[in-house]
Amino acid sequence: MATKRFVDDGKGNLKGLECIQVEWSKDTAGCWQMNEIAGSEFSLEADLVTLAMGFAHPIHAGMLQESRSVRFRATSSVPKAPMPTSH
């Protein structure tokens, strides 16, 4: 599934999503390509959307502190002790 459009209520508030079904296939170079399935459009009601976007090149500056270490795959590890969420 892929989201095509956010729909508002005319007052700037989220009302829903317009979506479409997709399929994945490899192109001639072996790279994965997402292809929309014609006629599979549908709508969903929604008043809140959380965007979960990946990224390819994180900035490591500021990540290295005594309690953390950066692994080969650029992930961060933290101690198992409880960590405060506010100061």
Short mmCIF file of N, CA and C in Angstrom, two decimals:
data_model
loop_
_atom_site.label_atom_id
_atom_site.label_comp_id
_atom_site.label_asym_id
_atom_site.label_seq_id
_atom_site.Cartn_x
_atom_site.Cartn_y
_atom_site.Cartn_z
N MET A 1 0.85 -1.17 0.00
CA MET A 1 0.00 0.00 0.00
C MET A 1 0.89 1.23 0.00
N ALA A 2 0.45 2.25 -0.70
CA ALA A 2 1.14 3.54 -0.73
C ALA A 2 0.11 4.64 -0.54
N THR A 3 0.47 5.66 0.21
CA THR A 3 -0.40 6.81 0.39
C THR A 3 -0.19 7.76 -0.78
N LYS A 4 -1.26 8.14 -1.44
CA LYS A 4 -1.18 9.05 -2.57
C LYS A 4 -1.44 10.50 -2.16
N ARG A 5 -2.34 10.68 -1.17
CA ARG A 5 -2.72 12.04 -0.82
C ARG A 5 -3.34 12.07 0.57
N PHE A 6 -3.03 13.14 1.32
CA PHE A 6 -3.71 13.42 2.57
C PHE A 6 -4.94 14.26 2.24
N VAL A 7 -6.07 13.96 2.86
CA VAL A 7 -7.32 14.66 2.60
C VAL A 7 -7.66 15.49 3.83
N ASP A 8 -7.98 16.77 3.61
CA ASP A 8 -8.37 17.61 4.75
C ASP A 8 -9.87 17.89 4.73
N ASP A 9 -10.34 18.48 5.83
CA ASP A 9 -11.77 18.75 5.97
C ASP A 9 -12.16 20.14 5.48
N GLY A 10 -11.26 20.81 4.79
CA GLY A 10 -11.52 22.17 4.33
C GLY A 10 -11.12 23.23 5.33
N LYS A 11 -10.77 22.81 6.54
CA LYS A 11 -10.33 23.73 7.59
C LYS A 11 -8.89 23.46 8.00
N GLY A 12 -8.18 22.65 7.21
CA GLY A 12 -6.78 22.34 7.50
C GLY A 12 -6.58 21.15 8.42
N ASN A 13 -7.65 20.45 8.79
CA ASN A 13 -7.55 19.28 9.65
C ASN A 13 -7.55 18.01 8.80
N LEU A 14 -6.74 17.05 9.20
CA LEU A 14 -6.69 15.78 8.48
C LEU A 14 -8.03 15.06 8.60
N LYS A 15 -8.52 14.56 7.48
CA LYS A 15 -9.78 13.83 7.44
C LYS A 15 -9.59 12.39 6.97
N GLY A 16 -8.58 12.17 6.11
CA GLY A 16 -8.38 10.83 5.59
C GLY A 16 -7.18 10.73 4.67
N LEU A 17 -7.03 9.56 4.08
CA LEU A 17 -5.93 9.27 3.17
C LEU A 17 -6.48 8.65 1.90
N GLU A 18 -5.90 8.99 0.79
CA GLU A 18 -6.17 8.30 -0.46
C GLU A 18 -4.98 7.40 -0.72
N CYS A 19 -5.24 6.10 -0.93
CA CYS A 19 -4.18 5.09 -1.03
C CYS A 19 -4.33 4.25 -2.28
N ILE A 20 -3.31 3.45 -2.54
CA ILE A 20 -3.34 2.52 -3.66
C ILE A 20 -2.50 1.29 -3.28
N GLN A 21 -2.91 0.13 -3.77
CA GLN A 21 -2.13 -1.09 -3.56
C GLN A 21 -0.92 -1.06 -4.49
N VAL A 22 0.19 -1.64 -4.04
CA VAL A 22 1.41 -1.68 -4.85
C VAL A 22 1.95 -3.10 -4.88
N GLU A 23 2.81 -3.35 -5.85
CA GLU A 23 3.55 -4.61 -5.90
C GLU A 23 5.00 -4.26 -6.18
N TRP A 24 5.89 -5.14 -5.71
CA TRP A 24 7.32 -4.93 -5.88
C TRP A 24 7.85 -5.91 -6.91
N SER A 25 8.71 -5.42 -7.77
CA SER A 25 9.36 -6.28 -8.77
C SER A 25 10.75 -5.74 -9.04
N LYS A 26 11.62 -6.60 -9.55
CA LYS A 26 12.98 -6.17 -9.88
C LYS A 26 13.05 -5.74 -11.34
N ASP A 27 13.79 -4.65 -11.57
CA ASP A 27 13.99 -4.21 -12.94
C ASP A 27 15.14 -5.00 -13.58
N THR A 28 15.50 -4.66 -14.79
CA THR A 28 16.53 -5.42 -15.52
C THR A 28 17.90 -5.33 -14.85
N ALA A 29 18.12 -4.31 -14.01
CA ALA A 29 19.39 -4.17 -13.29
C ALA A 29 19.36 -4.87 -11.94
N GLY A 30 18.21 -5.46 -11.58
CA GLY A 30 18.08 -6.15 -10.30
C GLY A 30 17.67 -5.26 -9.14
N CYS A 31 17.32 -4.01 -9.44
CA CYS A 31 16.88 -3.08 -8.39
C CYS A 31 15.38 -3.22 -8.18
N TRP A 32 14.95 -3.17 -6.91
CA TRP A 32 13.53 -3.27 -6.59
C TRP A 32 12.80 -2.01 -7.01
N GLN A 33 11.65 -2.19 -7.63
CA GLN A 33 10.79 -1.09 -8.07
C GLN A 33 9.39 -1.29 -7.52
N MET A 34 8.80 -0.22 -7.00
CA MET A 34 7.42 -0.26 -6.51
C MET A 34 6.50 0.15 -7.66
N ASN A 35 5.51 -0.68 -7.95
CA ASN A 35 4.58 -0.41 -9.04
C ASN A 35 3.15 -0.38 -8.51
N GLU A 36 2.43 0.68 -8.85
CA GLU A 36 1.04 0.80 -8.44
C GLU A 36 0.18 -0.20 -9.22
N ILE A 37 -0.80 -0.78 -8.54
CA ILE A 37 -1.72 -1.72 -9.18
C ILE A 37 -2.94 -0.91 -9.64
N ALA A 38 -3.12 -0.83 -10.95
CA ALA A 38 -4.21 -0.04 -11.53
C ALA A 38 -5.56 -0.52 -10.99
N GLY A 39 -6.41 0.43 -10.63
CA GLY A 39 -7.75 0.11 -10.16
C GLY A 39 -7.85 -0.29 -8.70
N SER A 40 -6.74 -0.22 -7.96
CA SER A 40 -6.76 -0.66 -6.56
C SER A 40 -6.85 0.50 -5.57
N GLU A 41 -7.23 1.67 -6.02
CA GLU A 41 -7.33 2.84 -5.16
C GLU A 41 -8.38 2.63 -4.07
N PHE A 42 -8.10 3.19 -2.88
CA PHE A 42 -9.07 3.13 -1.78
C PHE A 42 -8.81 4.29 -0.83
N SER A 43 -9.75 4.58 0.03
CA SER A 43 -9.63 5.67 1.00
C SER A 43 -9.71 5.12 2.42
N LEU A 44 -9.05 5.81 3.33
CA LEU A 44 -9.09 5.50 4.75
C LEU A 44 -9.43 6.76 5.53
N GLU A 45 -10.29 6.65 6.53
CA GLU A 45 -10.54 7.77 7.42
C GLU A 45 -9.38 7.87 8.40
N ALA A 46 -8.95 9.09 8.69
CA ALA A 46 -7.85 9.28 9.64
C ALA A 46 -7.91 10.68 10.21
N ASP A 47 -7.54 10.83 11.48
CA ASP A 47 -7.41 12.16 12.06
C ASP A 47 -6.01 12.39 12.62
N LEU A 48 -5.16 11.36 12.50
CA LEU A 48 -3.77 11.45 12.93
C LEU A 48 -2.93 10.53 12.08
N VAL A 49 -1.78 11.02 11.62
CA VAL A 49 -0.85 10.21 10.83
C VAL A 49 0.53 10.39 11.41
N THR A 50 1.24 9.29 11.60
CA THR A 50 2.63 9.32 12.02
C THR A 50 3.49 8.95 10.83
N LEU A 51 4.42 9.81 10.46
CA LEU A 51 5.31 9.53 9.34
C LEU A 51 6.54 8.79 9.85
N ALA A 52 6.81 7.65 9.27
CA ALA A 52 8.00 6.87 9.61
C ALA A 52 8.87 6.81 8.36
N MET A 53 9.87 7.66 8.32
CA MET A 53 10.71 7.76 7.14
C MET A 53 12.13 7.33 7.46
N GLY A 54 12.69 6.52 6.61
CA GLY A 54 14.07 6.11 6.78
C GLY A 54 15.01 7.13 6.19
N PHE A 55 16.28 6.93 6.44
CA PHE A 55 17.27 7.81 5.86
C PHE A 55 18.54 7.01 5.63
N ALA A 56 19.36 7.45 4.71
CA ALA A 56 20.54 6.69 4.30
C ALA A 56 21.82 7.11 5.01
N HIS A 57 21.93 8.37 5.35
CA HIS A 57 23.19 8.86 5.89
C HIS A 57 22.98 9.68 7.15
N PRO A 58 22.91 9.02 8.32
CA PRO A 58 22.72 9.77 9.56
C PRO A 58 23.95 10.61 9.89
N ILE A 59 23.74 11.69 10.59
CA ILE A 59 24.84 12.54 11.05
C ILE A 59 25.27 12.01 12.40
N HIS A 60 26.53 11.62 12.53
CA HIS A 60 27.03 11.00 13.75
C HIS A 60 27.47 12.02 14.80
N ALA A 61 27.68 13.26 14.41
CA ALA A 61 28.12 14.28 15.37
C ALA A 61 27.11 14.39 16.51
N GLY A 62 27.60 14.36 17.75
CA GLY A 62 26.72 14.46 18.91
C GLY A 62 26.23 13.13 19.42
N MET A 63 26.41 12.04 18.64
CA MET A 63 25.96 10.72 19.08
C MET A 63 26.97 10.06 20.01
N LEU A 64 28.23 10.44 19.87
CA LEU A 64 29.27 9.76 20.63
C LEU A 64 29.43 10.42 22.00
N GLN A 65 28.97 9.73 23.02
CA GLN A 65 29.12 10.15 24.40
C GLN A 65 29.62 8.95 25.17
N GLU A 66 29.99 9.15 26.42
CA GLU A 66 30.52 8.04 27.22
C GLU A 66 29.56 6.87 27.31
N SER A 67 28.25 7.12 27.36
CA SER A 67 27.28 6.05 27.56
C SER A 67 26.84 5.38 26.26
N ARG A 68 27.37 5.82 25.12
CA ARG A 68 26.95 5.27 23.84
C ARG A 68 28.16 4.85 23.01
N SER A 69 27.92 3.98 22.06
CA SER A 69 28.93 3.63 21.08
C SER A 69 28.24 3.41 19.74
N VAL A 70 28.93 3.73 18.67
CA VAL A 70 28.35 3.56 17.35
C VAL A 70 28.89 2.25 16.77
N ARG A 71 27.99 1.39 16.35
CA ARG A 71 28.36 0.11 15.78
C ARG A 71 28.68 0.25 14.30
N PHE A 72 29.18 -0.81 13.70
CA PHE A 72 29.54 -0.82 12.28
C PHE A 72 28.39 -0.36 11.40
N ARG A 73 27.17 -0.76 11.70
CA ARG A 73 26.02 -0.43 10.87
C ARG A 73 25.43 0.94 11.22
N ALA A 74 26.15 1.75 11.96
CA ALA A 74 25.76 3.11 12.33
C ALA A 74 24.52 3.14 13.21
N THR A 75 24.34 2.11 14.03
CA THR A 75 23.28 2.14 15.02
C THR A 75 23.89 2.56 16.35
N SER A 76 23.09 2.99 17.25
CA SER A 76 23.57 3.45 18.54
C SER A 76 23.18 2.44 19.61
N SER A 77 24.08 2.16 20.53
CA SER A 77 23.74 1.28 21.64
C SER A 77 23.73 2.11 22.92
N VAL A 78 22.87 1.75 23.84
CA VAL A 78 22.75 2.48 25.11
C VAL A 78 22.81 1.48 26.25
N PRO A 79 23.17 1.93 27.44
CA PRO A 79 23.22 1.02 28.58
C PRO A 79 21.82 0.52 28.94
N LYS A 80 21.74 -0.64 29.62
CA LYS A 80 20.45 -1.20 30.00
C LYS A 80 19.84 -0.52 31.21
N ALA A 81 20.60 0.32 31.90
CA ALA A 81 20.09 1.03 33.07
C ALA A 81 18.99 2.00 32.63
N PRO A 82 18.06 2.32 33.53
CA PRO A 82 16.99 3.26 33.18
C PRO A 82 17.58 4.58 32.72
N MET A 83 16.92 5.19 31.73
CA MET A 83 17.36 6.46 31.21
C MET A 83 16.26 7.50 31.44
N PRO A 84 16.61 8.66 31.98
CA PRO A 84 15.59 9.69 32.21
C PRO A 84 15.07 10.24 30.89
N THR A 85 13.80 10.66 30.89
CA THR A 85 13.20 11.22 29.69
C THR A 85 13.08 12.74 29.77
N SER A 86 13.41 13.32 30.93
CA SER A 86 13.39 14.78 31.05
C SER A 86 14.47 15.18 32.04
N HIS A 87 14.79 16.45 32.05
CA HIS A 87 15.85 16.97 32.93
C HIS A 87 15.28 17.58 34.18
#
